[in-house]
Coordinates of C-alpha atoms in Angstrom, one line a residue:
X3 CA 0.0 0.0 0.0
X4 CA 1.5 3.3 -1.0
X5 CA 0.0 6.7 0.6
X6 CA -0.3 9.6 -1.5
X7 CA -2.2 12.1 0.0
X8 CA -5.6 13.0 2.0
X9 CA -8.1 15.4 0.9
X10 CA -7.8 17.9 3.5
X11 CA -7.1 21.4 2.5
X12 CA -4.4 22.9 3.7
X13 CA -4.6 26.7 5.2
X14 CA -0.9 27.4 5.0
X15 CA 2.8 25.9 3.0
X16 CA 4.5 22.8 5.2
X17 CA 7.5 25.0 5.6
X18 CA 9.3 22.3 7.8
X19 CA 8.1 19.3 6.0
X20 CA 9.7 21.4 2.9
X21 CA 12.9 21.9 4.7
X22 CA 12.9 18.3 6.4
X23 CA 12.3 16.4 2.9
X24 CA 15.0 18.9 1.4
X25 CA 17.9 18.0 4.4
X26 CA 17.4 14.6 4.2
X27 CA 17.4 14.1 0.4
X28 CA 20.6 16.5 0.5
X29 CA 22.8 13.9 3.3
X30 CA 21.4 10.8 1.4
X31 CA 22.7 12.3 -1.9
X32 CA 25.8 13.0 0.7
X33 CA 25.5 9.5 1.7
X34 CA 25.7 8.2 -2.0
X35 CA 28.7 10.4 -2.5
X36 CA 31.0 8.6 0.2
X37 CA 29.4 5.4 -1.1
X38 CA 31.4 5.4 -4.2
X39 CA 34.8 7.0 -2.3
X40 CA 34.0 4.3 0.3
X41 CA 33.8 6.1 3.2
X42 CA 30.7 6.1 4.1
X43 CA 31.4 3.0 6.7
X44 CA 33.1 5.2 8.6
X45 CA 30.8 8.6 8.4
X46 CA 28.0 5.7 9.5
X47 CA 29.8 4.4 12.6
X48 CA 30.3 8.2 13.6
X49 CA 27.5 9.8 13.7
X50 CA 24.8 6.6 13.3
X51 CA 23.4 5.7 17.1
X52 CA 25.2 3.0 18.4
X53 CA 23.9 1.8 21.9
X54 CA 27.1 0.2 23.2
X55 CA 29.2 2.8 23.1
X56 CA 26.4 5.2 24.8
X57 CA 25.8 2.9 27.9
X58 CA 29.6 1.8 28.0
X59 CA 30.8 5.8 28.0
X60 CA 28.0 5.9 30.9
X61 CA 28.7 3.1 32.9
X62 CA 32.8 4.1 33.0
X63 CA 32.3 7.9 33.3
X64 CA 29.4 7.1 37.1
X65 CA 32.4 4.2 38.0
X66 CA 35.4 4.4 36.8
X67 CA 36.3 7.4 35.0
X68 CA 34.8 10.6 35.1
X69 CA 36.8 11.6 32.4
X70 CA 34.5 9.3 30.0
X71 CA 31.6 12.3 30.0
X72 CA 33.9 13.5 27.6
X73 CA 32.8 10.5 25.1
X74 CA 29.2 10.4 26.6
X75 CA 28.8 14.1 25.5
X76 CA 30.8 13.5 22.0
X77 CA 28.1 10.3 21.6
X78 CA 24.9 12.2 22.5
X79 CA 24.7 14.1 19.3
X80 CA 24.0 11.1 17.0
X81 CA 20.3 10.9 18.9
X82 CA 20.1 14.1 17.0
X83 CA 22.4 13.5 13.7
X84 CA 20.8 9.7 13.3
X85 CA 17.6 10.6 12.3
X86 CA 18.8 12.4 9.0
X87 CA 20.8 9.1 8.4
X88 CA 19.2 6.3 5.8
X89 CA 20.5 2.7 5.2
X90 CA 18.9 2.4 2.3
X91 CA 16.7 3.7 -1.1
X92 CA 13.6 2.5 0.2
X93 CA 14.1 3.6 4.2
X94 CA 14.0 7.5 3.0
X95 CA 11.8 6.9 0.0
X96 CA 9.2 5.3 3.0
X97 CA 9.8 7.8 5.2
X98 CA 9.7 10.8 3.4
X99 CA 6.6 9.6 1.8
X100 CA 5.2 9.1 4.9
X101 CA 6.2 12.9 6.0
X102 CA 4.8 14.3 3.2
X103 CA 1.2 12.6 3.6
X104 CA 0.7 12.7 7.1
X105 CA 3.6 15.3 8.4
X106 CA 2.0 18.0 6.4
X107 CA -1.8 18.0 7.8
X108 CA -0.3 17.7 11.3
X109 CA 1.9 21.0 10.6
X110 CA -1.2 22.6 9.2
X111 CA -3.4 21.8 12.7
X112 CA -0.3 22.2 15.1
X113 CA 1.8 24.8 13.9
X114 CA 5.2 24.9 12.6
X115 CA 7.0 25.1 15.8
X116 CA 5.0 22.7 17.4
X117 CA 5.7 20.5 14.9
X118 CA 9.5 21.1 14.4
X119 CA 9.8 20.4 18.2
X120 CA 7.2 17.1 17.9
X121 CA 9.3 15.4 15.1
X122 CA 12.7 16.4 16.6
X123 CA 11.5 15.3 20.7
X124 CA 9.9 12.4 19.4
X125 CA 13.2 11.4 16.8
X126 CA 15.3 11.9 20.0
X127 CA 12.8 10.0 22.2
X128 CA 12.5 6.9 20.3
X129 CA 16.7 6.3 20.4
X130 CA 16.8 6.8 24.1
X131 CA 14.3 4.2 24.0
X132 CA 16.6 2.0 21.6
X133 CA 19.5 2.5 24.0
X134 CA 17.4 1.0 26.7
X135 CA 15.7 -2.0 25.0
X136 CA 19.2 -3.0 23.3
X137 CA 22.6 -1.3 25.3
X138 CA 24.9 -4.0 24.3
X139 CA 23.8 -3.1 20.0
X140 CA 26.9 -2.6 18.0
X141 CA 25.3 -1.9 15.3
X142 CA 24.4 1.8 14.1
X143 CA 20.5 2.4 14.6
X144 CA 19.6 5.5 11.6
X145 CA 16.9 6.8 10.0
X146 CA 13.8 8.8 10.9
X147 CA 11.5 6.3 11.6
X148 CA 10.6 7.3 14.7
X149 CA 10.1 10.8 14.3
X150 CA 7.8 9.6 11.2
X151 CA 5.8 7.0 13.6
X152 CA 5.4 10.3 15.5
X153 CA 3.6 12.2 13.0
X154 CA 1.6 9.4 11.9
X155 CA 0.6 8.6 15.9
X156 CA -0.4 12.8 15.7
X157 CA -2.5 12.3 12.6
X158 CA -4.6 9.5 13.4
X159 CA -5.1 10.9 16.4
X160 CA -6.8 13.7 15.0
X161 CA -8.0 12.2 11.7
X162 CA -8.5 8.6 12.3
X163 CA -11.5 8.3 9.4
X164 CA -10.1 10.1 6.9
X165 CA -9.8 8.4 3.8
X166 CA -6.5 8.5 2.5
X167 CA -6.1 8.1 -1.7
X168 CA -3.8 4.6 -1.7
X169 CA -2.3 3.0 -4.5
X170 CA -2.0 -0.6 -3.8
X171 CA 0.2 -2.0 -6.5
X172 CA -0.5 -5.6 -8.1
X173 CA 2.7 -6.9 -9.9
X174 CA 2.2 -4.4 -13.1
X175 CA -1.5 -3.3 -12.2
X176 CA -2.1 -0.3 -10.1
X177 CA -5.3 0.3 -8.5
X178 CA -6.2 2.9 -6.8
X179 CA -8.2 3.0 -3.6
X180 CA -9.1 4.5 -0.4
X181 CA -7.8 3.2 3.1
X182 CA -8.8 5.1 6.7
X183 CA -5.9 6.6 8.2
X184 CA -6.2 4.1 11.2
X185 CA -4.9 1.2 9.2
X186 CA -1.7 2.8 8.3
X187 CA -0.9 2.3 12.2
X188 CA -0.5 -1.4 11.2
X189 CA 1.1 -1.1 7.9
X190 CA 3.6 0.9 9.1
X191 CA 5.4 -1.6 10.9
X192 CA 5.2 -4.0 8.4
X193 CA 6.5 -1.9 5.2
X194 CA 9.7 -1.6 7.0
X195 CA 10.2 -4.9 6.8
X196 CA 11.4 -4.0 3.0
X197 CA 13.4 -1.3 3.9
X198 CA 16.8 -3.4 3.0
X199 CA 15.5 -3.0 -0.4
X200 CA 18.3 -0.7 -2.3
X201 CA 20.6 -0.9 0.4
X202 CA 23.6 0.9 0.6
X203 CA 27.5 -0.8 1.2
X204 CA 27.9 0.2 5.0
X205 CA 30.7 -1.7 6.1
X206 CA 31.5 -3.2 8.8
X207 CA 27.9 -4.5 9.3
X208 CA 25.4 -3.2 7.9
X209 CA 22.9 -0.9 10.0
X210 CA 19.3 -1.2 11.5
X211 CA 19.3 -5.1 12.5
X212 CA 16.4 -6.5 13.3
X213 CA 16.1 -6.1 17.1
X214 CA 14.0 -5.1 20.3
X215 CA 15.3 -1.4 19.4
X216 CA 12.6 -1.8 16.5
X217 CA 9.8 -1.2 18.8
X218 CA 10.9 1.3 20.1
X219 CA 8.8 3.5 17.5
X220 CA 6.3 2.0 19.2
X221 CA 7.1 5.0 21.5
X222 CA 7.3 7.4 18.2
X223 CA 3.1 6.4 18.0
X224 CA 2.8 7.5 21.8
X225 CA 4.4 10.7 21.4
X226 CA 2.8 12.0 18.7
X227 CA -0.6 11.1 19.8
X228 CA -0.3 12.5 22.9
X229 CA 1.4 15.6 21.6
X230 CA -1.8 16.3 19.3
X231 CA -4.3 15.7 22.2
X232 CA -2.2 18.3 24.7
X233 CA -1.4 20.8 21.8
X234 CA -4.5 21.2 19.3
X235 CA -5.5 25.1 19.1
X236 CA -8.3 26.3 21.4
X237 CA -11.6 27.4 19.4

């Protein structure tokens, strides 16, 4: 199933969806670039959210060495940097389709501050939570998903009824229907299990393993429901 837009009018421009969809196309286009000089294994491991070395600078800098903050507070950054990471083709084409459909209605009904600080909290949010359902991960943890499960959790929320226009591709035939916003909750968990598809060469192993951290954006839902119910405008 493939979202491509609801038939809500919009009262003003998604700035911040504009200037989210354009940051992230412009480090994946980044991304592709150090692909082909081969660096992009190590630009990954850098700046992509690895668990283990957040809870093992921790753990050393409360018992051992307080000297370690200094690695805790170099490592804290990638909860921010990760989400405008992508593994692969389809991870960004998924969720910047996703942002577009969903992330703009929300910005129309909340604002564009509100919104900015919804999709950044909730991005940041949903890799603490990662860090506490799998500390000993290795592996980098990137991508926006749960900043994205945020916006969807906001949207249905508010619009759970609406009918969203759906193409639902059939081998070579397209057809073309309408799905209630409430069932994307369940398909967005399962699309991403065909997010490897078009994956980029990110050595030493690959990124976004299949893990506990995965539910996580579980949270992402939470957040962004919650955050509509506390912040829709008075009438």
């Amino acid at each position: 199933m493939i979202p491509i837009s609801d038939n809500i009018r919009l009262r003003h421009q998604p700035i911040i969806i504009y200037w989210l969809i354009g940051i992230n196309i412009a480090i994946f286009l980044w991304q592709l670039k150090l692909e082909v000089s081969g660096e992009l294994g190590t630009f990954i491991n850098s700046w992509g959210l690895i668990p283990a070395q957040i809870t093992s600078a921790v753990t050393n800098a409360i018992y051992f060495n307080p000297a370690a903050w200094v690695v805790v507070f170099w490592r804290i950054p990638s909860l921010f940097l990760g989400m405008f990471l992508h593994g692969s083709f389809s991870q960004i084409l998924g969720n910047l389709l996703f942002l577009w459909v969903f992330g703009k209605t929300v910005e129309n009904v909340i604002g564009h501050g509100r919104f900015l600080r919804l999709y950044l909290s909730a991005g940041m949010l949903t890799g603490i939570a990662q860090i506490i359902l799998e500390p000993s991960l290795t592996i980098p943890l990137i991508g926006a998903n749960g900043a994205i499960a945020a916006m969807l959790g906001a949207y249905v929320c508010k619009f759970p009824k609406v009918k969203i226009d759906t193409i639902l591709p059939l081998i070579i035939v397209y057809i073309p229907i309408e799905l209630p916003a409430y069932l994307y909750l369940f398909w967005w968990f399962i699309q991403q299990l065909f997010y490897g598809i078009g994956s980029l060469n990110i050595p030493p192993s690959g990124v976004n393993t299949a893990s506990l951290a995965y539910w996580a954006q579980l949270l992402g839902l939470l957040i962004g429901a919650a955050f509509m119910r506390c912040n829709q405008p008075s009438r």
